[in-house]
CSV table of C-alpha atoms and ligand atoms in Angstrom, one decimal:
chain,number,residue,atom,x,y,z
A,1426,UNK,CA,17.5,-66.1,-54.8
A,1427,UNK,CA,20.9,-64.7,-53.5
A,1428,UNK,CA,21.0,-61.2,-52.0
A,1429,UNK,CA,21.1,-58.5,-53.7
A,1430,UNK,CA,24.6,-56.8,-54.3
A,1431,UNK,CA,25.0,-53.9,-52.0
A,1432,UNK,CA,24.4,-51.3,-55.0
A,1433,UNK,CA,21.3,-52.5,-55.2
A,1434,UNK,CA,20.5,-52.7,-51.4
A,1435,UNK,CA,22.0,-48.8,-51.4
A,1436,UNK,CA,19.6,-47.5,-54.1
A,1437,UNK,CA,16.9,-49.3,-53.7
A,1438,UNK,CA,16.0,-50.4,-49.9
A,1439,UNK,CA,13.3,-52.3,-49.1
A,1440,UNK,CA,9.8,-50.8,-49.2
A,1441,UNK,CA,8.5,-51.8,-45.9
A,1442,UNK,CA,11.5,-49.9,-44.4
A,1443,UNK,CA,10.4,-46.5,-46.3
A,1444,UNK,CA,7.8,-43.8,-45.7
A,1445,UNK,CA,7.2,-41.3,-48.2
A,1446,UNK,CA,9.3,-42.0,-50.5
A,1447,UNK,CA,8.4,-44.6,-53.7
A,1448,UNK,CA,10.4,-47.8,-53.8
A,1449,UNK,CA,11.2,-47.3,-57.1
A,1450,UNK,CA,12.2,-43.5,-57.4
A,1451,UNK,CA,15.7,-45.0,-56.7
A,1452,UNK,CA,15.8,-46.4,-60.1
A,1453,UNK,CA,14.2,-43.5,-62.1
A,1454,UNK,CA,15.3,-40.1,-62.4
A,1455,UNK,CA,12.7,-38.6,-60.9
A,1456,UNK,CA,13.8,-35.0,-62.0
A,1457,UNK,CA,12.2,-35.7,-65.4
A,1458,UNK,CA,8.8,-36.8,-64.1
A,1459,UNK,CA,5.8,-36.4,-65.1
A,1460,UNK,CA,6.7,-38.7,-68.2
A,1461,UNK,CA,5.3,-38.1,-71.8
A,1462,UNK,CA,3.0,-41.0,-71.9
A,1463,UNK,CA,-0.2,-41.2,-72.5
A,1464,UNK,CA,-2.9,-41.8,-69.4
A,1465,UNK,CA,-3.7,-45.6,-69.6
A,1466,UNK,CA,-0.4,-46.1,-71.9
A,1467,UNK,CA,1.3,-49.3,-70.9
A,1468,UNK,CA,5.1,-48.6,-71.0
A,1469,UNK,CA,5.3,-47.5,-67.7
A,1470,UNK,CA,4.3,-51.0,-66.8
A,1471,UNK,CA,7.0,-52.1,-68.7
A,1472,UNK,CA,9.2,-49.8,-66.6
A,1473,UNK,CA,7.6,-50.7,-63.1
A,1474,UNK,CA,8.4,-54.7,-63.8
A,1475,UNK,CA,12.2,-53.7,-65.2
A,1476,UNK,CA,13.0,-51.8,-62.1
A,1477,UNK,CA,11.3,-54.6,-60.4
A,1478,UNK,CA,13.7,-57.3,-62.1
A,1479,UNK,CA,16.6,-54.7,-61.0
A,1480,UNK,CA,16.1,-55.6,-57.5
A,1481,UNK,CA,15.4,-59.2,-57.9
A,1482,UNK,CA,18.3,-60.0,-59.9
A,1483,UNK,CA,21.2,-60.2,-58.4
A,1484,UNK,CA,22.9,-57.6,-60.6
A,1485,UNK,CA,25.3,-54.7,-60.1
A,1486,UNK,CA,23.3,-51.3,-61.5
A,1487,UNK,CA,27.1,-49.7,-61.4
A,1488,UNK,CA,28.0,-51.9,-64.3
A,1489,UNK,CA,24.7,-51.7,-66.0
A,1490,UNK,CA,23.8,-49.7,-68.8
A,1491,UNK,CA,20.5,-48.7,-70.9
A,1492,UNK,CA,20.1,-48.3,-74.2
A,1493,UNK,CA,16.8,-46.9,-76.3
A,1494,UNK,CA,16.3,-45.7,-79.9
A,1495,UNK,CA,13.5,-43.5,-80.9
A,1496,UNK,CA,9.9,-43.3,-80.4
A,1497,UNK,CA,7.5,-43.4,-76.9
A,1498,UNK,CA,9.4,-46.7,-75.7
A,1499,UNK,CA,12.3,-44.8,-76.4
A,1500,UNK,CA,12.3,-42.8,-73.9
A,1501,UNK,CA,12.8,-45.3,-71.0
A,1502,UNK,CA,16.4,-45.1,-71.0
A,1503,UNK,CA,15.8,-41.4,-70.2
A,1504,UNK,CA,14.0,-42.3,-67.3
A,1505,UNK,CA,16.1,-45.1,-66.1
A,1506,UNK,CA,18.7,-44.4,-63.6
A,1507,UNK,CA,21.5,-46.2,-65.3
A,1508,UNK,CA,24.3,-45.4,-67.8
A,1509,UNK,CA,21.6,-44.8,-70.5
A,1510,UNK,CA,21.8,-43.9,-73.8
A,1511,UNK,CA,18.9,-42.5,-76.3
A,1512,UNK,CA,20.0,-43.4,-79.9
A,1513,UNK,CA,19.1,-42.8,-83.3
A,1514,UNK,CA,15.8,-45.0,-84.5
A,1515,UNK,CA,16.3,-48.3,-84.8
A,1516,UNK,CA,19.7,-48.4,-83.8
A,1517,UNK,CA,20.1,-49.4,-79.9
A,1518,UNK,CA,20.9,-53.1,-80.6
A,1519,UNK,CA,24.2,-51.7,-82.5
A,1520,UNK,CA,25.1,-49.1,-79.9
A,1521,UNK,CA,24.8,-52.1,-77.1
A,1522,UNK,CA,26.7,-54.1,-79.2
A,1523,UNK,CA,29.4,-51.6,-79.0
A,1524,UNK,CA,29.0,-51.2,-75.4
A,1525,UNK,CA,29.0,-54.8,-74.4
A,1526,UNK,CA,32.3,-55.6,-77.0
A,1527,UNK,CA,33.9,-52.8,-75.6
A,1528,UNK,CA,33.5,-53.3,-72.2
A,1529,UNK,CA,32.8,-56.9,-71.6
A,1530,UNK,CA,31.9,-56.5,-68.1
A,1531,UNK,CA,28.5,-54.2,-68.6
A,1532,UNK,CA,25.6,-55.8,-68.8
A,1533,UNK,CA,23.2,-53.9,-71.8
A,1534,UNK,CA,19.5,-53.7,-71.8
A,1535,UNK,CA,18.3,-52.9,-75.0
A,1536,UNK,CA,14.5,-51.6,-73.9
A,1537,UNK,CA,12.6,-50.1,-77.4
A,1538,UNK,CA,9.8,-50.3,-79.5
A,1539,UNK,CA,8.3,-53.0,-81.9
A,1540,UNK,CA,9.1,-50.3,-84.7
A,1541,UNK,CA,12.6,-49.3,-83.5
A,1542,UNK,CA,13.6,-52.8,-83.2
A,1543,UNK,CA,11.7,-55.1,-85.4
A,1544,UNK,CA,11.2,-52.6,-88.6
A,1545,UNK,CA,13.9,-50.3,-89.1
A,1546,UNK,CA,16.2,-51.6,-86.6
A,1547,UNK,CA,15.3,-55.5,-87.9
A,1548,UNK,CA,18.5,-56.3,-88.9
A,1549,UNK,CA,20.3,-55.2,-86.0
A,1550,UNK,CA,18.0,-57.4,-84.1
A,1551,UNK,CA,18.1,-60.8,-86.1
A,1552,UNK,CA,22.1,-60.4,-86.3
A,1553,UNK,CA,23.1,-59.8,-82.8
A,1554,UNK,CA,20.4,-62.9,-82.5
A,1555,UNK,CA,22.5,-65.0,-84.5
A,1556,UNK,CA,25.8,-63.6,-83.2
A,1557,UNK,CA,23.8,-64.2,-79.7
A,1558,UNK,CA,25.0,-61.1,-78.6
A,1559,UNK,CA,24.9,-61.1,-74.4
A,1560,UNK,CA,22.5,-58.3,-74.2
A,1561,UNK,CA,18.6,-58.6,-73.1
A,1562,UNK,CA,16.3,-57.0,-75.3
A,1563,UNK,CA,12.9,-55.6,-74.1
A,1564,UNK,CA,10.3,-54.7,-76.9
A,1565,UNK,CA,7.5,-53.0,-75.7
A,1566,UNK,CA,4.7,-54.2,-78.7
A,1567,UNK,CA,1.8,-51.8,-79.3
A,1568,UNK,CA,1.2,-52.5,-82.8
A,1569,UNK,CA,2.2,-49.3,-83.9
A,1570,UNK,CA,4.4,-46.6,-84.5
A,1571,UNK,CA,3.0,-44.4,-81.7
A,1572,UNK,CA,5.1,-41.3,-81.4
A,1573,UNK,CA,4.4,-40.3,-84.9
A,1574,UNK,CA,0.9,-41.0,-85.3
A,1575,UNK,CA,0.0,-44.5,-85.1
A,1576,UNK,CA,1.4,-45.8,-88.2
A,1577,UNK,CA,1.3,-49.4,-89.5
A,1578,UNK,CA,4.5,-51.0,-88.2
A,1579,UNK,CA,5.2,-54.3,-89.3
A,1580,UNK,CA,3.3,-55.7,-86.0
A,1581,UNK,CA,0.1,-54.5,-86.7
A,1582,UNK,CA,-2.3,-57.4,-86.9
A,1583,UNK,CA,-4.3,-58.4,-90.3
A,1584,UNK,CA,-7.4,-55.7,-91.2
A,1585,UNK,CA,-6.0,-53.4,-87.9
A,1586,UNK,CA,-6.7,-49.8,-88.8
A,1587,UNK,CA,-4.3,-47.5,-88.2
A,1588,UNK,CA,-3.3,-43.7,-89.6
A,1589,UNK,CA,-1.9,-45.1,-92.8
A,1590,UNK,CA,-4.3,-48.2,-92.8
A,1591,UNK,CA,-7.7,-46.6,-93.6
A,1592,UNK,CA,-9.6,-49.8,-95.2
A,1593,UNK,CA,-7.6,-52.2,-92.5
A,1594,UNK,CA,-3.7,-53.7,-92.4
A,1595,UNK,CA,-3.6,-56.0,-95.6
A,1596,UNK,CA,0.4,-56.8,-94.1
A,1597,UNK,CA,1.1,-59.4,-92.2
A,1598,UNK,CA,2.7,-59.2,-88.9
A,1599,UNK,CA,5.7,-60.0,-87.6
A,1600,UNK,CA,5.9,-63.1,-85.2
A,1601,UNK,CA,8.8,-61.1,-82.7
A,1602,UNK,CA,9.5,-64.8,-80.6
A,1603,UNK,CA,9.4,-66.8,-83.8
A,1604,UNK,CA,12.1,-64.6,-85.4
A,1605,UNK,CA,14.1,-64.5,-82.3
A,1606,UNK,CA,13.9,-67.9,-81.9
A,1607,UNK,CA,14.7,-68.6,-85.6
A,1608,UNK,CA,17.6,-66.4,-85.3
A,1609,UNK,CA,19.5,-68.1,-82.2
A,1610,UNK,CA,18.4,-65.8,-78.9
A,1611,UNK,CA,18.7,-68.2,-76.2
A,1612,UNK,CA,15.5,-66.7,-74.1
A,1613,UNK,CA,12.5,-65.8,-75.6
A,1614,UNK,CA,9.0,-64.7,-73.5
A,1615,UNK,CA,6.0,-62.7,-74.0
A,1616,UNK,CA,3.7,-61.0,-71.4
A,1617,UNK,CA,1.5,-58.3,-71.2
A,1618,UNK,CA,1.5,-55.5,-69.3
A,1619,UNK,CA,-1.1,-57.0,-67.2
A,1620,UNK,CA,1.2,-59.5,-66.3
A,1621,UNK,CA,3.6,-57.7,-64.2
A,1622,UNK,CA,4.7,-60.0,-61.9
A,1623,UNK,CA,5.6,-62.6,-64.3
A,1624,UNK,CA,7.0,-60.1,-66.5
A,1625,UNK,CA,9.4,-59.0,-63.6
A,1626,UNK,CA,10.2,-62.6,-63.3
A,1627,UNK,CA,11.0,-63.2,-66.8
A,1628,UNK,CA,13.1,-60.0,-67.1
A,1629,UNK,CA,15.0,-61.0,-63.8
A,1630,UNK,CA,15.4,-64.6,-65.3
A,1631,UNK,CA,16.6,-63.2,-68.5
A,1632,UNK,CA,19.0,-61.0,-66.6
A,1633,UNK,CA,21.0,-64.0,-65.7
A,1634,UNK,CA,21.6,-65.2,-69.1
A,1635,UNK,CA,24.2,-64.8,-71.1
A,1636,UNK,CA,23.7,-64.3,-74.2
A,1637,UNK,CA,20.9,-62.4,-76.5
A,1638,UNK,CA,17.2,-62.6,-74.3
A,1639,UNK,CA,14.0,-61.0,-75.7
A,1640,UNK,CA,11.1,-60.1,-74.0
A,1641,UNK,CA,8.1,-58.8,-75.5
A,1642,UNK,CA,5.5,-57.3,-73.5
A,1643,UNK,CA,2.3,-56.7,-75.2
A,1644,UNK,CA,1.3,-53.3,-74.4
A,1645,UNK,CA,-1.5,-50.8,-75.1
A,1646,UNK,CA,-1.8,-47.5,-77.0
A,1647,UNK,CA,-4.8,-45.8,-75.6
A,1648,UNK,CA,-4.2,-42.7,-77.8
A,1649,UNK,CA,-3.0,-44.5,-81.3
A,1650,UNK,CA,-4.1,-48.5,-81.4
A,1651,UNK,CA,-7.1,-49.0,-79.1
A,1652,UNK,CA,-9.0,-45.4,-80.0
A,1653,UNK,CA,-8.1,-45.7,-83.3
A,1654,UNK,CA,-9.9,-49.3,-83.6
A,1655,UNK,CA,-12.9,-48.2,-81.4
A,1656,UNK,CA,-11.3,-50.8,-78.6
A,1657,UNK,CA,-11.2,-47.9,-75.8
A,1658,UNK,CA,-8.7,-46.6,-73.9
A,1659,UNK,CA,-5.6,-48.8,-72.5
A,1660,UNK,CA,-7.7,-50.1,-69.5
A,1661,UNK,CA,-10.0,-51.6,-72.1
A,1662,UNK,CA,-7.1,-53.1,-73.4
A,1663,UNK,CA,-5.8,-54.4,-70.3
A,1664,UNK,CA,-9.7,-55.9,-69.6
A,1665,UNK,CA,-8.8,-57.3,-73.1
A,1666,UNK,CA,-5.8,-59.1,-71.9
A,1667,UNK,CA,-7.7,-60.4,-69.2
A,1668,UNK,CA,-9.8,-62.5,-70.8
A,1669,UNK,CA,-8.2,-63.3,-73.8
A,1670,UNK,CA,-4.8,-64.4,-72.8
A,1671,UNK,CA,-3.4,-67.6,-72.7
A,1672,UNK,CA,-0.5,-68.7,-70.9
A,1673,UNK,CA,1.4,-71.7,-72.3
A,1674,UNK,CA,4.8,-71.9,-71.0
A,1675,UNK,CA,7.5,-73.6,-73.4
A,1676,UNK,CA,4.6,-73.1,-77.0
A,1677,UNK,CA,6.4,-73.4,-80.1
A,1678,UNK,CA,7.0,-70.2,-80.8
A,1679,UNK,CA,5.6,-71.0,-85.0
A,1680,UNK,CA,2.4,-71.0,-82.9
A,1681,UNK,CA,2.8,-67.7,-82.0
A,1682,UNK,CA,0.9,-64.8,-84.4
A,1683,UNK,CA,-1.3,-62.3,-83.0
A,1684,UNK,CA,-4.2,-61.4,-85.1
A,1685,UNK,CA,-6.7,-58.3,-84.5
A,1686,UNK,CA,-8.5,-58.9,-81.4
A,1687,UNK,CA,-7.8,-62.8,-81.2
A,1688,UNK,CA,-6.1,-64.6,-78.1
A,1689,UNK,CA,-2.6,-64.0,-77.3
A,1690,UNK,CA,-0.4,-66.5,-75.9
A,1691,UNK,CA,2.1,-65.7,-73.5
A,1692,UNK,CA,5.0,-67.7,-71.8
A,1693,UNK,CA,8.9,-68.1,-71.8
A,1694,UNK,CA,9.1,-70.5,-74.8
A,1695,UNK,CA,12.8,-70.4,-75.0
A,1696,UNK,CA,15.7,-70.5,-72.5
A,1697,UNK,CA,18.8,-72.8,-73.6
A,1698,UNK,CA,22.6,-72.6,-73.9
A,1699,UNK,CA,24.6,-71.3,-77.0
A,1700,UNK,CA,28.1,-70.0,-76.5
A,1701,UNK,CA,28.0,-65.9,-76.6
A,1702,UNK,CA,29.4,-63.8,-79.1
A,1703,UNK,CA,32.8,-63.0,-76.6
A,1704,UNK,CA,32.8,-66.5,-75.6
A,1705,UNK,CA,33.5,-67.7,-79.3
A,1706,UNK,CA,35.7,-64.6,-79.8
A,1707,UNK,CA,38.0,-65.3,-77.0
A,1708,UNK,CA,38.0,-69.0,-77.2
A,1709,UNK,CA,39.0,-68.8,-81.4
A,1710,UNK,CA,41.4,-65.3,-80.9
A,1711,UNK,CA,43.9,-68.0,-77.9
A,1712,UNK,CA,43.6,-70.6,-80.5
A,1713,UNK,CA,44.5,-68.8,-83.5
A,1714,UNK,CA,47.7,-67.5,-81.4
A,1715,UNK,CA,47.9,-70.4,-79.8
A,1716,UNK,CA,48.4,-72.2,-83.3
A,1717,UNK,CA,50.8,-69.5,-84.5
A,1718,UNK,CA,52.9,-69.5,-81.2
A,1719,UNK,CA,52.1,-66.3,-80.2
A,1720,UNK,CA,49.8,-67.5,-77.5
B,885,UNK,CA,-11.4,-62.0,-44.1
B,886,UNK,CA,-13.0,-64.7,-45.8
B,887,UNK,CA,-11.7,-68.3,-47.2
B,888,UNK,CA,-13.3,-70.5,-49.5
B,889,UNK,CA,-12.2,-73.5,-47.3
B,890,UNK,CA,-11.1,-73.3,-43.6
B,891,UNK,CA,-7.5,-73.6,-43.5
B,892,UNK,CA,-6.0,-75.8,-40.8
B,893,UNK,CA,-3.1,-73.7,-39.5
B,894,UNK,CA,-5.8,-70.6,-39.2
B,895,UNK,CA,-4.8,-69.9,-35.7
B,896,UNK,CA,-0.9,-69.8,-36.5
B,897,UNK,CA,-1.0,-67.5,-39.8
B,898,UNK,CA,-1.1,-63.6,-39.2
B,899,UNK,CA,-2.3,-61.7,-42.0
B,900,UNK,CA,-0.6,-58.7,-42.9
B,901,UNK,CA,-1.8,-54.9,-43.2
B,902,UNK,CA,-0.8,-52.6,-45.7
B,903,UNK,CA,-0.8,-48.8,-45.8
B,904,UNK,CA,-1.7,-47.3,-49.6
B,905,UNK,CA,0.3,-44.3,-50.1
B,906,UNK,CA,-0.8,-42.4,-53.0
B,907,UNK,CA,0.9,-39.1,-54.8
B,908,UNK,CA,-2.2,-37.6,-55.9
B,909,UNK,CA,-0.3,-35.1,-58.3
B,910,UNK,CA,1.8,-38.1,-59.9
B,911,UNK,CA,-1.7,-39.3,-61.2
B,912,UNK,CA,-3.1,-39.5,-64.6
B,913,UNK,CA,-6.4,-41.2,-64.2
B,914,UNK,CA,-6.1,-44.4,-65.6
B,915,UNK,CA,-7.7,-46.7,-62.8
B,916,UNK,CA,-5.4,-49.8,-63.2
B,917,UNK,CA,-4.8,-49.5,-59.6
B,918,UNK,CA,-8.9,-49.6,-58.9
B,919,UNK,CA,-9.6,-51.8,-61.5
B,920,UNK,CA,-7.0,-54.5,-60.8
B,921,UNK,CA,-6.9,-54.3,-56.4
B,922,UNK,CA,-7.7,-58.1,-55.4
B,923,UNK,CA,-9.4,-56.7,-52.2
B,924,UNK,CA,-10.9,-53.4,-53.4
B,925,UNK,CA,-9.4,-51.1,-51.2
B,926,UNK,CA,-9.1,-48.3,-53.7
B,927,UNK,CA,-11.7,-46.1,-55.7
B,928,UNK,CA,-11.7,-43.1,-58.5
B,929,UNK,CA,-12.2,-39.5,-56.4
B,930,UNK,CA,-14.2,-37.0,-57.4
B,931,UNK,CA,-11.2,-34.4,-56.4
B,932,UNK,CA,-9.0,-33.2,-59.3
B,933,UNK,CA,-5.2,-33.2,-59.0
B,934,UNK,CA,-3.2,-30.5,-60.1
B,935,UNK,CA,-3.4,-32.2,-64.0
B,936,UNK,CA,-7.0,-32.2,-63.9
B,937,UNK,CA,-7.0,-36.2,-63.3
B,938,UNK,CA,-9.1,-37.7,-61.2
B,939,UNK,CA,-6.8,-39.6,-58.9
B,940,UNK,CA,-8.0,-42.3,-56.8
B,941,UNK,CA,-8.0,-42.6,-53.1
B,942,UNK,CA,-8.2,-45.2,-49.8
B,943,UNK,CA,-12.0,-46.4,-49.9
B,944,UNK,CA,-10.9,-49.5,-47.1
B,945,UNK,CA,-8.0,-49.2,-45.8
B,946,UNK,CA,-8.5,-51.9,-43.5
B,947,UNK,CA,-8.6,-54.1,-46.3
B,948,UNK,CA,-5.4,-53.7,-47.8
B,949,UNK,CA,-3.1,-57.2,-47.7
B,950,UNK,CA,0.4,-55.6,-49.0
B,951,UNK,CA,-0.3,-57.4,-52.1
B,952,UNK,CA,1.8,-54.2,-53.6
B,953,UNK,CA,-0.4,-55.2,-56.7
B,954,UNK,CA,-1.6,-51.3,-57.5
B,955,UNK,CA,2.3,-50.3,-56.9
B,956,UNK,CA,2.6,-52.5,-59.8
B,957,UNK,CA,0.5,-51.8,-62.2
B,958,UNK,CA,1.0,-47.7,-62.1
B,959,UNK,CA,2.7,-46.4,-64.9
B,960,UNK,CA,3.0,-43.0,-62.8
B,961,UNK,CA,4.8,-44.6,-60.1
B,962,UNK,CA,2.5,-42.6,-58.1
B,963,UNK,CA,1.2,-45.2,-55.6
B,964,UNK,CA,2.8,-47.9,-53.0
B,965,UNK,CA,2.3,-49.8,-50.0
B,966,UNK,CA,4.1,-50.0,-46.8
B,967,UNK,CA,3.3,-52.9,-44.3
B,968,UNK,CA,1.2,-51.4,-41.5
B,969,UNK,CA,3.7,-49.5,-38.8
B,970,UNK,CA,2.3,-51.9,-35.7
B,971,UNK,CA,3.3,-54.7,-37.8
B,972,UNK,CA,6.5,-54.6,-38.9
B,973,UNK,CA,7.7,-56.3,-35.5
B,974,UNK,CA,6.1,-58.9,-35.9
B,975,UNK,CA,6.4,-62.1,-37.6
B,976,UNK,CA,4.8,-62.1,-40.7
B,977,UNK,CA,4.7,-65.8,-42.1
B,978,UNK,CA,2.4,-65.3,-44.8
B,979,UNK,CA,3.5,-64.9,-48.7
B,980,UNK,CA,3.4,-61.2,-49.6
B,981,UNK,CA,1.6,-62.1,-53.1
B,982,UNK,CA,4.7,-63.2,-54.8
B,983,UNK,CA,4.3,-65.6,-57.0
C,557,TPP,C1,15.7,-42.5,-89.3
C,557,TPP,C2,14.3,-42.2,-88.8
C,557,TPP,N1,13.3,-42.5,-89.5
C,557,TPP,C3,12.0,-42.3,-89.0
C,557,TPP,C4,11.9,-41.6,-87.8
C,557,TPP,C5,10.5,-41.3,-87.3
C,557,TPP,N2,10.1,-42.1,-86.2
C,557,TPP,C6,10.2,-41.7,-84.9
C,557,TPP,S1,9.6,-42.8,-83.8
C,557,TPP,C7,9.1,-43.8,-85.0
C,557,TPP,C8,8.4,-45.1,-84.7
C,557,TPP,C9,8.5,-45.6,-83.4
C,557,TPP,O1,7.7,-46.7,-83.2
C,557,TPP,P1,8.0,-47.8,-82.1
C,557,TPP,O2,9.4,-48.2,-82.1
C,557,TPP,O3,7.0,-48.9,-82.3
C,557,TPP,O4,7.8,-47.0,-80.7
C,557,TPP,P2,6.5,-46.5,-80.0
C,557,TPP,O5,6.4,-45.1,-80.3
C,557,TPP,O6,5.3,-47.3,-80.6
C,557,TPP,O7,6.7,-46.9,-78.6
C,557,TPP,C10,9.4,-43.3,-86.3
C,557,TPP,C11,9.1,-44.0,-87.6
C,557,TPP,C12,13.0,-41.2,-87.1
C,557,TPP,N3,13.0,-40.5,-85.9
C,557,TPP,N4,14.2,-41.5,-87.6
C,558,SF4,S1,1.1,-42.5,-78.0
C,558,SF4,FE1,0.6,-44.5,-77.4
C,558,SF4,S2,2.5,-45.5,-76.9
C,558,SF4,FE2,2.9,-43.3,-77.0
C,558,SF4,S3,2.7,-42.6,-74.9
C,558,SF4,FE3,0.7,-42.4,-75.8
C,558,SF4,S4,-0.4,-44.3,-75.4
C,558,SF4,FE4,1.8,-44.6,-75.0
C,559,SF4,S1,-2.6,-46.6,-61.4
C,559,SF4,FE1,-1.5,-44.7,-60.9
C,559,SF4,S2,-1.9,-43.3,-62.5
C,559,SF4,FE2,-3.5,-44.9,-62.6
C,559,SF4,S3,-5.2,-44.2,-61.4
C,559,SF4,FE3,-3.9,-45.4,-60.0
C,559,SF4,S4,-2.5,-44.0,-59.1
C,559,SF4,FE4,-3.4,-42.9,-60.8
């Protein structure tokens, strides 16, 4: 790995070399902490591995920017010591779509919930897939809509109870890597929050794409999913990660459905090459003039 | 420490030290850290922090190998490890549980 840029090195020095303070309170605007989640909620794990990735990667943070919707997930970007922006529900991927077409040198991070992105934001997400966007998209997947109550979301598995599920989900859930993958993204992993480290690795490969990266992270709602489905709290969870996950790098993502309390499989099961979004913009705008002799 | 098998460059490989540093009032009780420590350095205290949590604390801190593993898995950001002071001189040439 190269070094990091200086921005990086500047926010964010290297943890042996500190006392007192945490390596990551660089990256987080620690003014607004204690967070709202939960005790045993996972999306702070999901925050530990992106700021993680941050320093990895070998990324500018000055031309970086954040972008959440609404609901617990959503309020990463708040968190996050980037440009970040908090947006209306289910609308981040459009706002980072603005910000990346805008300004082509940020680099977005759409980071959001399974209900912001996949339910009412699931259009944004299967068209800036298939425009293949340059923007990585974390979706933090707890199987509900947490901030409101633990509603069915279109994740929940099969005969999951939830607040508006009394006898059991009778919907199907969503695949998130199938649809990705069906829709064009060019890197597509899942991990739980268990799986940290690889986690941070995936987000700081993904980082160095270009082009539209998802990354799910599997994640647990002590106070909405688990409790509501007698599983525990989210350490039960995470001992229900443990045994039950299996990791198959490069699976066909059609292989891919989660159902209540069965195994999960994680991996990176996509990373190729599709010309981005600006790419094919730029390339077709100097043709077109060039054919008109404008060029 | 102990090792399934003897390794043959024993002699040559230090092993390093880390110090657990722990923000007792960041904590919300969840135990990851505890649960998920390789070496079980850590344990759940009977003390309250100022949220009523039960945050943990250093059980064997001689045990600690700068995995950085609990730093990882906090969602409070409320715990992290620094190699041990005397050590950071010297050459460390074992891998700090990366990957
Ligand atoms: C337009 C609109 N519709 C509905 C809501 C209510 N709402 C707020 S958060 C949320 C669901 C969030 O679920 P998810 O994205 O899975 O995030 P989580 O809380 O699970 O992290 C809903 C439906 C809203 N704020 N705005
Ligand atoms: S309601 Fe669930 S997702 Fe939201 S903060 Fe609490 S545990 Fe986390
Ligand atoms: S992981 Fe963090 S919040 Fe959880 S018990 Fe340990 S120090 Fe407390």
């Amino acid at each position: 790995m190269e070094e990091p840029t200086k921005a990086i090195k500047e926010i964010h020095p290297d943890p042996s070399a500190t006392s007192g303070v945490h390596p990551m309170e660089n990256l987080l605007r620690m003014e607004r902490m204690p967070h709202i989640w939960c005790p045993t909620c996972g999306i702070g794990l999901a925050v530990t591995a992106f700021t993680a990735a941050l320093t990895k990667a070998n990324i500018d943070t000055n031309k970086m920017s954040i972008v959440s919707g609404i609901g617990c997930t959503g309020r990463v970007a708040g968190y996050v010591k980037l440009d970040s922006f908090h947006t209306t529900h289910g609308r981040p991927i459009a706002f980072g779509t603005g910000i990346r077409v805008a300004n082509p040198g940020i680099k977005v991070v759409v980071f959001s919930g399974d209900g912001d992105l996949i339910a009412i934001g699931g259009n944004h997400f299967i068209h800036a897939a298939r425009r293949n966007i340059d923007m990585l998209v974390i979706c933090v997947n707890n199987f509900i809509y947490a901030m409101t109550g633990g509603q069915v979301a279109p994740t929940t598995p099969l005969a999951a109870y939830a607040t508006t599920s009394p006898y059991g989900c009778v919907e199907p859930p969503f695949n998130i890597p199938y649809i990705a993958d069906s829709a064009g993204a060019v890197y597509v992993a899942r991990w739980t929050t268990l799986h940290v480290r690889r986690l941070t690795n995936s987000i700081t490969e993904a980082l160095q794409k270009t082009g539209f990266s998802v990354v799910e992270v599997i994640s647990p709602c002590g106070m909405y999913y688990s409790r509501i489905n007698r599983l525990g709290d989210g350490l039960d969870m995470m001992r229900f990660y443990h045994d039950n996950v299996e990791i198959r790098n490069g699976e066909d993502t059609k292989n891919l459905d989660i159902g209540f309390q069965t195994k999960i499989i994680c991996g990176k099961f996509v990373d190729r090459e599709r010309p981005s979004y600006m790419e094919r913009y730029n390339q077709w705008l100097s043709e077109v003039k060039g054919a008109r002799g404008e060029g | 420490m102990k090792f399934w098998r003897k390794p043959l460059d024993l002699d040559k490989i230090t092993v390093p030290h880390g110090e657990v540093h722990i923000f007792k009032d960041r904590c919300k009780g969840c135990a990851f850290c505890v649960e998920y420590c390789p070496k079980d350095v850590l344990d759940m205290s009977e003390e309250f922090n100022i949220k009523g949590y039960h945050p943990p604390y250093v059980k064997n801190p001689d045990d600690c190998l700068e995995c950085h593993l609990c730093e990882m898995l906090c969602p409070e950001f409320a715990i992290f490890v620094t190699l041990k002071e005397e050590e950071k001189s010297a050459k460390v040439p074992i891998n700090k549980g990366e990957k």
